[in-house]
Amino acid sequence: MTAYRPADLPDYDPDLLPGDAVIAIDGPAGSGKSTTARFLADRFGLLYIDTGAMYRALTQASLSEGVSADDEAALVALLAPATLELRPAKGEVTVLWNGHDVSQAIRTPEVEALVSQVASHPAVRQEMVSRQQAMGRQGGVVMEGRDIGSVVFPLATAKIFLSASLEARVDRRFRQYKQRGRDINREELTRDLADRDRQDSQREVSPLQISPDAIVIDSSELNLDQQNETCARACLVNPTLDLELDTDLHKATREIPMHYRFAYFVFRGLARFFGLRQYGNEDGALPRGCIAAVNHISMWDPPLVGATFHRFRVHTLAKAELFKFWPVRSLFRWIDSIPINRKGFDAKAFAEAKAALDDGETLLIFPEGTRRAIGHPGPVRNGLGIVVQATQAPMVPIFIRGSYGKQPGGSRLSPCEVTFGPVMRWHGLDTLLTEIDAKEASRVIGQLCERAFYELQARSFERFPQTNFERELGEIQIEKFAARQRKVFRS
Ligand code: DC
């Protein structure tokens, strides 16, 4: 397994981490997540959230209420009305289920034997994930679990996947139990951990898996101090890389060709006319050779998003149908659009996209491949994953809203907005590819992008709640767009 060594990581400067950072730590049982997550919370002054304790608390409640670990509906009925609190207390966390302290009760072998089963139900996970998102949406947290980087916080500031060999993990657990005075058989412990690994990684919904943008740290050979320090530095990798972005707007503008300045002038005029607002990335700085991945709801998306890109040339992947007629074709080619045939694999289009990224240019892509119903982004098609794997280019997810219900000067039907997410970098992709094949990896990258769109949408709804117009139109569009999608992609 490739892993980051302390030497690969930036010099330590805790001020680099923003106060509202979200640090996601995932990994198998016994990899040392809890210890390190607590350490990081303490070091950076963030709130520690142990999501495993939440699944354990539900398991414990199901045992005392006589609810079967197989009965998804009954588990959800138990969880939905319950209050579940994680209260920090002197380096430990007190877990309160309906106000009762269950911190000790959730650490028993009975709970341990059933918790993976309880955590495998999609409806249980859905409820837990929304609680976890509510706890961490304002930031300032270190959250540990199995699906934090991949599902709960797809836009986390830092994602760490902490792993260790089964042998090392058994050793640690064995010592822990001994210290607590519990007699435990080593073979039994090995079997239990291997079983939980299997259950957690093979379940259908959000299995334990390396998020392709996570920093993978193998702690088998590290002592506790080394593990903690390595992880602390890993939290600073993205903020350090962000510092390298060139934010000199005037220099950037001087460098773009005249015809681009003209195109951006037109796009910006259009954006002003519709009252477009931009959130995030106000100075327009992106890394060289970056993929800008935008959700797609309207024909107006390209020029409106284009209005936020006033600093550089942008190569846009656009459907081949648009290039049929020469005046349009010439215009599109003039501003570096790349025609892509959406039926089957268009090797020429992907080669052109890769060449642009390799040259350090920006690639604008609508990875859903066609317009989608308002309020329901995704699914993202495999093309994004193919480009990511071919280039390892960093990606910025961008969410557009209101390009459908636009009116001059802004609309009450739907605010016209473009929201930028943080730059995502594919630190864990090579390691992930030792576990799954390229096609599966494209699917995982696509899912991550889709979740990023949902998270950006949620942030947008926090600023301006979804309007009735958006909700109703979205419902109508779902069926209509699904039919069109089947026609476009013949699937
Ligand atoms: O980290 P832990 O051992 O306390 O986790 C207990 C169980 O909960 C583990 O078997 C997997 C599950 N879990 C999960 O499915 N998703 C999470 N985010 C956290 C834990």
Coordinates of C-alpha atoms and ligand atoms in Angstrom, one line a residue:
M1 CA 0.0 0.0 0.0
T2 CA 1.3 3.4 -0.9
A3 CA 1.1 5.8 2.0
Y4 CA 2.1 9.2 2.9
R5 CA 5.3 9.5 5.0
P6 CA 5.9 12.4 7.3
A7 CA 8.6 13.6 4.8
D8 CA 6.0 14.0 2.0
L9 CA 3.8 16.3 4.1
P10 CA 4.1 20.0 4.5
D11 CA 5.8 21.7 7.4
Y12 CA 3.6 22.0 10.4
D13 CA 1.7 25.3 10.8
P14 CA -1.5 24.9 12.7
D15 CA -2.7 28.4 11.7
L16 CA -3.1 27.1 8.1
L17 CA -6.2 25.2 9.2
P18 CA -9.4 27.3 9.1
G19 CA -11.5 27.4 12.3
D20 CA -14.5 26.0 10.4
A21 CA -12.5 23.1 9.0
V22 CA -14.1 19.6 8.7
I23 CA -11.6 16.8 9.2
A24 CA -12.9 13.4 8.1
I25 CA -11.2 10.3 9.4
D26 CA -12.2 6.9 8.0
G27 CA -10.8 3.5 8.3
P28 CA -11.4 0.0 9.5
A29 CA -12.0 -1.1 13.2
G30 CA -8.8 -0.9 15.3
S31 CA -6.8 1.4 12.9
G32 CA -6.4 4.0 15.7
K33 CA -9.0 6.5 14.3
S34 CA -10.5 7.4 17.7
T35 CA -7.2 8.1 19.4
T36 CA -6.0 10.2 16.5
A37 CA -9.3 12.0 16.0
R38 CA -9.3 13.0 19.7
F39 CA -5.7 14.2 19.4
L40 CA -6.5 16.3 16.2
A41 CA -9.6 17.8 17.8
D42 CA -7.4 18.8 20.8
R43 CA -4.5 20.1 18.7
F44 CA -6.7 22.2 16.3
G45 CA -9.4 23.2 18.8
L46 CA -12.2 21.4 17.0
L47 CA -15.1 19.3 18.2
Y48 CA -14.6 15.5 18.1
I49 CA -17.5 13.4 16.8
D50 CA -17.4 9.6 16.9
T51 CA -20.0 8.4 14.5
G52 CA -19.4 4.7 15.4
A53 CA -20.7 5.6 18.9
M54 CA -24.0 6.6 17.2
Y55 CA -24.5 3.2 15.5
R56 CA -23.5 1.5 18.7
A57 CA -26.0 3.5 20.7
L58 CA -28.8 2.4 18.3
T59 CA -27.6 -1.2 18.6
Q60 CA -27.6 -1.0 22.3
A61 CA -31.1 0.4 22.3
S62 CA -32.3 -2.3 20.0
L63 CA -30.9 -4.9 22.4
S64 CA -32.7 -3.5 25.3
E65 CA -36.0 -3.0 23.4
G66 CA -35.9 -6.4 21.9
V67 CA -35.7 -5.1 18.3
S68 CA -34.0 -7.4 15.8
A69 CA -30.8 -6.1 14.1
D70 CA -32.3 -7.4 10.8
D71 CA -35.5 -5.3 11.1
E72 CA -34.8 -2.1 9.3
A73 CA -38.2 -0.5 9.7
A74 CA -38.2 -1.2 13.5
L75 CA -34.7 0.2 13.9
V76 CA -35.7 3.4 12.1
A77 CA -38.8 3.6 14.2
L78 CA -36.6 3.3 17.3
L79 CA -34.1 5.9 16.0
A80 CA -36.3 8.6 14.5
P81 CA -37.9 9.9 17.7
A82 CA -34.8 9.4 19.9
T83 CA -32.3 12.1 20.9
L84 CA -28.7 11.1 20.5
E85 CA -26.0 13.4 21.9
L86 CA -22.3 13.2 22.0
R87 CA -21.0 15.3 24.8
P88 CA -17.2 16.0 25.2
A89 CA -16.0 15.2 28.7
K90 CA -12.3 15.3 29.7
G91 CA -10.9 13.8 26.6
E92 CA -13.7 11.2 26.5
V93 CA -17.1 11.5 24.9
T94 CA -20.3 10.9 26.9
V95 CA -23.0 9.3 24.7
L96 CA -26.6 10.1 25.7
W97 CA -29.5 8.1 24.2
N98 CA -32.8 9.8 25.1
G99 CA -30.8 11.6 27.9
H100 CA -29.4 8.4 29.4
D101 CA -25.7 7.9 29.6
V102 CA -24.9 4.8 27.5
S103 CA -21.1 5.4 27.1
Q104 CA -20.2 2.2 28.8
A105 CA -23.0 0.0 27.6
I106 CA -22.2 0.6 23.9
R107 CA -18.7 -0.9 24.3
T108 CA -19.8 -4.5 25.2
P109 CA -19.1 -7.6 23.1
E110 CA -23.0 -8.0 22.6
V111 CA -23.1 -4.6 20.9
E112 CA -19.9 -5.2 19.0
A113 CA -21.3 -8.4 17.6
L114 CA -24.4 -6.7 16.1
V115 CA -23.4 -3.2 15.2
S116 CA -22.2 -3.8 11.7
Q117 CA -25.5 -5.5 10.9
V118 CA -27.4 -2.5 12.3
A119 CA -25.2 -0.1 10.4
S120 CA -25.8 -1.9 7.1
H121 CA -29.4 -0.7 6.6
P122 CA -29.8 2.1 4.1
A123 CA -32.7 3.8 6.0
V124 CA -30.7 3.7 9.3
R125 CA -27.7 5.2 7.5
Q126 CA -29.8 7.9 5.9
E127 CA -31.1 9.1 9.3
M128 CA -27.6 8.9 10.9
V129 CA -25.9 10.7 8.0
S130 CA -28.4 13.6 8.2
R131 CA -27.8 13.9 11.9
Q132 CA -24.0 13.9 11.4
Q133 CA -24.3 16.5 8.7
A134 CA -26.4 18.7 11.0
M135 CA -23.7 18.4 13.7
G136 CA -20.8 19.3 11.4
R137 CA -22.3 21.6 8.7
Q138 CA -21.0 24.8 10.4
G139 CA -17.6 23.2 10.5
G140 CA -15.0 23.1 13.3
V141 CA -15.2 19.3 13.7
V142 CA -13.1 16.2 13.5
M143 CA -15.5 13.4 12.6
E144 CA -14.5 9.7 12.5
G145 CA -16.3 6.7 11.0
R146 CA -16.4 4.7 7.8
D147 CA -18.1 7.0 5.3
I148 CA -17.3 10.5 6.5
G149 CA -15.1 11.6 3.6
S150 CA -17.1 9.7 1.0
V151 CA -20.7 10.4 2.0
V152 CA -21.2 12.6 5.1
F153 CA -18.8 15.4 4.2
P154 CA -17.8 15.1 0.5
L155 CA -16.3 18.6 0.7
A156 CA -14.3 18.1 3.9
T157 CA -11.2 20.3 4.3
A158 CA -9.1 17.2 5.0
K159 CA -9.9 13.5 4.5
I160 CA -7.7 10.9 6.1
F161 CA -8.0 7.2 5.5
L162 CA -6.2 5.5 8.4
S163 CA -5.5 1.9 7.8
A164 CA -3.3 -0.7 9.4
S165 CA -2.7 -4.4 8.7
L166 CA -5.1 -6.8 10.4
E167 CA -2.2 -8.1 12.5
A168 CA -1.3 -4.7 13.8
R169 CA -5.0 -3.9 14.6
V170 CA -5.5 -7.2 16.5
D171 CA -2.3 -6.4 18.5
R172 CA -3.7 -3.0 19.5
R173 CA -7.2 -4.3 20.4
F174 CA -5.6 -7.2 22.4
R175 CA -3.6 -4.8 24.5
Q176 CA -6.6 -2.5 25.0
Y177 CA -8.7 -5.4 26.3
K178 CA -5.9 -6.6 28.5
Q179 CA -5.5 -3.1 30.0
R180 CA -9.2 -3.0 30.8
G181 CA -8.8 -6.4 32.5
R182 CA -10.9 -8.3 29.9
D183 CA -9.8 -11.8 29.1
I184 CA -9.9 -12.4 25.4
N185 CA -8.8 -15.0 23.0
R186 CA -6.5 -13.7 20.3
E187 CA -7.8 -16.0 17.5
E188 CA -11.4 -15.0 18.4
L189 CA -10.4 -11.3 18.2
T190 CA -8.7 -11.8 14.8
R191 CA -11.9 -13.5 13.5
D192 CA -14.1 -10.8 14.9
L193 CA -12.1 -8.0 13.3
A194 CA -11.8 -9.7 10.0
D195 CA -15.6 -10.3 10.1
R196 CA -16.4 -6.7 10.8
D197 CA -14.0 -5.6 8.0
R198 CA -15.8 -7.8 5.6
Q199 CA -19.3 -6.7 6.7
D200 CA -18.3 -3.0 6.7
S201 CA -16.6 -3.1 3.3
Q202 CA -19.1 -5.4 1.5
R203 CA -22.4 -3.8 2.4
E204 CA -24.4 -2.3 -0.4
V205 CA -24.8 1.2 1.0
S206 CA -21.7 3.4 1.7
P207 CA -19.3 0.6 2.3
L208 CA -16.0 1.3 3.9
Q209 CA -13.9 2.5 1.0
I210 CA -11.0 4.9 0.4
S211 CA -12.4 8.2 -0.9
P212 CA -10.3 8.9 -4.0
D213 CA -9.4 12.3 -2.5
A214 CA -8.4 11.0 0.9
I215 CA -4.8 10.9 2.2
V216 CA -4.1 7.3 3.0
I217 CA -2.0 6.7 6.0
D218 CA -0.9 3.2 6.9
S219 CA -0.2 3.2 10.6
S220 CA 1.0 -0.5 10.9
E221 CA 4.6 0.6 11.4
L222 CA 4.0 3.9 13.2
N223 CA 4.0 4.4 16.9
L224 CA 1.2 6.6 18.4
D225 CA 3.2 9.8 18.3
Q226 CA 4.2 9.3 14.7
Q227 CA 0.7 8.4 13.7
N228 CA -0.7 11.5 15.3
E229 CA 1.9 13.8 13.9
T230 CA 1.5 12.3 10.4
C231 CA -2.2 12.8 10.5
A232 CA -1.9 16.4 11.9
R233 CA 0.3 17.3 8.9
A234 CA -2.0 15.5 6.5
C235 CA -4.8 17.9 7.6
L236 CA -2.6 20.7 6.2
V237 CA -1.9 19.3 2.8
N238 CA -4.9 20.9 1.0
P239 CA -4.7 24.3 2.8
T240 CA -1.0 24.4 1.9
L241 CA -1.7 23.6 -1.7
D242 CA -4.4 26.3 -1.7
L243 CA -1.8 28.9 -0.7
E244 CA 0.1 28.2 -3.9
L245 CA -2.9 29.4 -6.1
D246 CA -2.2 32.5 -8.0
T247 CA -4.6 35.2 -6.9
D248 CA -3.2 38.0 -9.0
L249 CA -6.3 38.9 -11.0
H250 CA -4.7 41.6 -13.1
K251 CA -1.9 39.3 -14.2
A252 CA -4.3 36.6 -15.1
T253 CA -6.5 38.9 -17.1
R254 CA -3.5 40.3 -19.1
E255 CA -2.6 36.8 -20.1
I256 CA -5.9 35.7 -21.7
P257 CA -6.4 36.3 -25.4
M258 CA -8.5 39.3 -26.7
H259 CA -11.4 37.1 -28.0
Y260 CA -11.8 35.6 -24.5
R261 CA -12.0 39.0 -23.0
F262 CA -14.7 39.8 -25.4
A263 CA -16.6 36.5 -24.6
Y264 CA -16.3 37.1 -20.9
F265 CA -17.5 40.7 -21.4
V266 CA -20.7 39.3 -23.0
F267 CA -21.1 36.5 -20.4
R268 CA -20.7 38.9 -17.6
G269 CA -23.3 41.3 -19.1
L270 CA -25.7 38.4 -19.3
A271 CA -24.9 37.4 -15.7
R272 CA -25.5 40.9 -14.5
F273 CA -28.8 41.1 -16.4
F274 CA -30.1 38.0 -14.6
G275 CA -28.7 39.0 -11.2
L276 CA -26.3 36.1 -10.9
R277 CA -24.5 35.8 -7.6
Q278 CA -21.3 33.9 -7.0
Y279 CA -20.4 32.2 -3.7
G280 CA -16.9 30.9 -3.0
N281 CA -13.7 31.4 -5.1
E282 CA -14.4 35.2 -5.4
D283 CA -10.9 35.9 -6.7
G284 CA -11.4 33.3 -9.4
A285 CA -8.2 31.4 -8.6
L286 CA -8.0 27.8 -9.7
P287 CA -5.0 25.5 -9.8
R288 CA -3.4 25.0 -13.2
G289 CA -4.9 22.2 -15.2
C290 CA -8.1 22.0 -13.1
I291 CA -11.4 20.3 -13.9
A292 CA -14.4 22.6 -13.3
A293 CA -17.3 20.1 -12.8
V294 CA -20.8 21.8 -12.9
N295 CA -24.3 20.4 -12.6
H296 CA -26.5 21.1 -15.5
I297 CA -30.1 22.3 -15.5
S298 CA -30.4 24.8 -18.4
M299 CA -29.0 25.9 -21.7
W300 CA -28.0 29.0 -20.0
D301 CA -25.5 27.2 -17.7
P302 CA -22.4 27.5 -19.9
P303 CA -22.4 31.3 -20.4
L304 CA -23.6 32.0 -16.7
V305 CA -20.8 29.7 -15.3
G306 CA -18.5 31.2 -17.9
A307 CA -19.1 34.6 -16.4
T308 CA -17.4 33.5 -13.2
F309 CA -14.2 32.4 -15.2
H310 CA -12.9 35.7 -16.2
R311 CA -9.2 34.8 -15.5
F312 CA -8.3 32.2 -18.0
R313 CA -9.1 30.2 -21.1
V314 CA -11.6 27.4 -20.6
H315 CA -12.0 24.3 -22.7
T316 CA -15.6 23.1 -22.5
L317 CA -16.8 19.6 -23.3
A318 CA -20.1 20.2 -25.2
K319 CA -22.5 17.8 -27.0
A320 CA -21.5 17.1 -30.6
E321 CA -25.0 18.0 -31.8
L322 CA -24.2 21.7 -31.1
F323 CA -21.4 21.7 -33.7
K324 CA -23.5 20.6 -36.7
F325 CA -23.9 24.0 -38.3
W326 CA -20.9 26.0 -39.3
P327 CA -21.5 29.5 -37.7
V328 CA -22.2 27.9 -34.4
R329 CA -19.4 25.4 -34.8
S330 CA -16.9 28.1 -35.6
L331 CA -18.1 30.2 -32.7
F332 CA -17.8 27.2 -30.3
R333 CA -14.4 26.2 -31.5
W334 CA -13.2 29.8 -31.2
I335 CA -13.8 29.6 -27.5
D336 CA -12.2 26.2 -27.2
S337 CA -15.3 24.0 -26.9
I338 CA -14.6 20.3 -27.5
P339 CA -17.4 18.3 -29.2
I340 CA -18.2 15.1 -27.5
N341 CA -20.4 12.3 -29.0
R342 CA -22.4 11.0 -26.0
K343 CA -23.3 7.7 -27.5
G344 CA -20.5 5.4 -26.6
F345 CA -16.9 6.3 -25.8
D346 CA -15.5 9.3 -27.7
A347 CA -11.8 8.7 -27.5
K348 CA -10.9 11.8 -29.6
A349 CA -12.9 14.1 -27.2
F350 CA -11.2 12.6 -24.2
A351 CA -7.8 12.9 -25.8
E352 CA -8.4 16.6 -26.5
A353 CA -9.7 17.2 -22.9
K354 CA -6.6 15.5 -21.5
A355 CA -4.3 17.5 -23.7
A356 CA -5.8 20.7 -22.5
L357 CA -5.5 19.7 -18.8
D358 CA -1.9 18.5 -19.4
D359 CA -1.1 21.9 -20.8
G360 CA -2.3 23.5 -17.6
E361 CA -5.6 24.8 -19.0
T362 CA -9.0 24.6 -17.3
L363 CA -11.6 22.0 -18.5
L364 CA -15.2 22.8 -18.0
I365 CA -17.4 19.7 -17.9
F366 CA -21.0 19.0 -17.1
P367 CA -20.4 15.5 -15.8
E368 CA -24.1 14.5 -15.7
G369 CA -23.9 14.5 -19.5
T370 CA -27.2 16.1 -20.0
R371 CA -29.6 18.5 -18.2
R372 CA -31.2 17.1 -15.0
A373 CA -34.3 17.8 -12.9
I374 CA -34.0 20.9 -10.7
G375 CA -33.2 19.9 -7.1
H376 CA -32.1 16.4 -8.2
P377 CA -28.5 16.5 -9.5
G378 CA -26.8 13.4 -10.7
P379 CA -26.2 10.6 -11.5
V380 CA -22.7 11.6 -12.8
R381 CA -21.6 9.6 -15.7
N382 CA -18.3 7.7 -16.0
G383 CA -16.7 10.3 -18.3
L384 CA -15.6 12.4 -15.3
G385 CA -13.8 9.4 -13.8
I386 CA -12.1 8.6 -17.1
V387 CA -10.7 12.1 -17.3
V388 CA -9.7 12.2 -13.7
Q389 CA -7.9 8.8 -14.0
A390 CA -6.2 9.8 -17.2
T391 CA -4.9 13.1 -15.8
Q392 CA -5.2 13.1 -11.9
A393 CA -6.2 16.8 -12.5
P394 CA -7.6 18.5 -9.4
M395 CA -11.3 19.2 -9.6
V396 CA -13.5 22.0 -8.3
P397 CA -17.2 21.1 -8.0
I398 CA -19.5 24.0 -8.9
F399 CA -23.3 24.2 -8.3
I400 CA -25.5 26.3 -10.5
R401 CA -29.0 27.2 -9.4
G402 CA -31.7 29.4 -10.9
S403 CA -30.5 29.4 -14.5
Y404 CA -34.0 28.0 -15.2
G405 CA -36.2 30.4 -13.3
K406 CA -34.2 33.5 -14.2
Q407 CA -35.7 36.9 -14.7
P408 CA -33.9 40.2 -15.3
G409 CA -32.3 41.5 -12.1
G410 CA -32.9 38.3 -10.2
S411 CA -35.9 36.2 -9.5
R412 CA -38.1 35.2 -6.5
L413 CA -38.9 32.0 -8.3
S414 CA -35.3 30.9 -7.8
P415 CA -32.1 32.8 -6.9
C416 CA -29.6 32.8 -9.7
E417 CA -26.4 31.5 -8.2
V418 CA -23.1 29.8 -8.8
T419 CA -21.5 28.2 -5.7
F420 CA -17.9 26.9 -5.8
G421 CA -16.8 24.0 -3.7
P422 CA -13.2 23.6 -2.5
V423 CA -10.5 22.1 -4.8
M424 CA -10.5 18.3 -4.6
R425 CA -7.2 16.5 -5.2
W426 CA -6.9 12.8 -5.8
H427 CA -4.4 11.9 -3.1
G428 CA -5.9 8.4 -2.6
L429 CA -6.7 7.4 -6.1
D430 CA -3.6 5.2 -6.7
T431 CA -4.2 3.3 -3.5
L432 CA -7.9 2.9 -4.4
L433 CA -6.9 1.5 -7.7
T434 CA -5.1 -1.3 -6.0
E435 CA -8.4 -2.4 -4.6
I436 CA -10.9 -1.8 -7.4
D437 CA -10.7 -1.6 -11.2
A438 CA -10.7 1.5 -13.3
K439 CA -14.4 1.2 -14.2
E440 CA -15.5 0.9 -10.6
A441 CA -13.1 3.8 -9.7
S442 CA -14.9 6.0 -12.3
R443 CA -18.2 5.1 -10.6
V444 CA -16.8 6.1 -7.2
I445 CA -15.4 9.4 -8.5
G446 CA -18.8 10.1 -10.1
Q447 CA -20.6 9.4 -6.9
L448 CA -18.3 11.7 -5.0
C449 CA -19.0 14.5 -7.4
E450 CA -22.7 13.9 -7.2
R451 CA -22.5 14.1 -3.4
A452 CA -20.5 17.3 -3.7
F453 CA -23.3 18.8 -5.8
Y454 CA -25.9 17.8 -3.1
E455 CA -23.7 19.4 -0.4
L456 CA -23.4 22.6 -2.4
Q457 CA -27.1 22.6 -3.0
A458 CA -27.7 22.1 0.7
R459 CA -25.5 25.2 1.4
S460 CA -27.4 27.1 -1.2
F461 CA -30.8 26.1 0.3
E462 CA -29.5 27.3 3.7
R463 CA -29.0 30.7 2.3
F464 CA -32.2 30.8 0.3
P465 CA -34.6 27.9 0.9
Q466 CA -35.9 25.9 -2.0
T467 CA -38.8 27.7 -3.6
N468 CA -42.2 26.2 -4.5
F469 CA -41.4 26.8 -8.2
E470 CA -38.2 24.8 -7.9
R471 CA -39.8 22.0 -6.0
E472 CA -42.8 21.6 -8.3
L473 CA -40.8 22.0 -11.5
G474 CA -38.2 19.4 -10.2
E475 CA -41.0 16.9 -9.6
I476 CA -42.4 17.3 -13.1
Q477 CA -38.9 17.2 -14.7
I478 CA -37.8 14.0 -13.0
E479 CA -39.8 11.7 -15.3
K480 CA -39.4 13.8 -18.4
F481 CA -35.6 13.9 -18.0
A482 CA -35.3 10.2 -17.2
A483 CA -37.0 9.5 -20.5
R484 CA -34.6 11.9 -22.3
Q485 CA -31.6 10.4 -20.6
R486 CA -32.6 6.9 -21.8
K487 CA -32.8 8.3 -25.3
V488 CA -29.5 10.2 -25.3
F489 CA -27.4 7.5 -23.7
R490 CA -29.4 4.5 -25.1
S491 CA -29.4 3.0 -21.6
Ligands
DC1 O1 -15.7 2.8 14.9 P1 -16.6 1.8 15.7 O2 -15.9 0.5 15.9 O3 -17.1 2.4 17.0 O4 -17.9 1.5 14.8 C1 -18.9 0.6 15.1 C2 -19.6 0.1 13.9 O5 -20.4 1.1 13.3 C3 -18.6 -0.5 12.8 O6 -18.7 -1.9 12.7 C4 -19.1 0.1 11.5 C5 -20.2 1.0 11.9 N1 -20.0 2.4 11.4 C6 -20.5 2.7 10.2 O7 -21.0 1.9 9.5 N2 -20.4 4.0 9.7 C7 -19.8 5.0 10.5 N3 -19.7 6.2 10.0 C8 -19.2 4.6 11.7 C9 -19.4 3.3 12.2

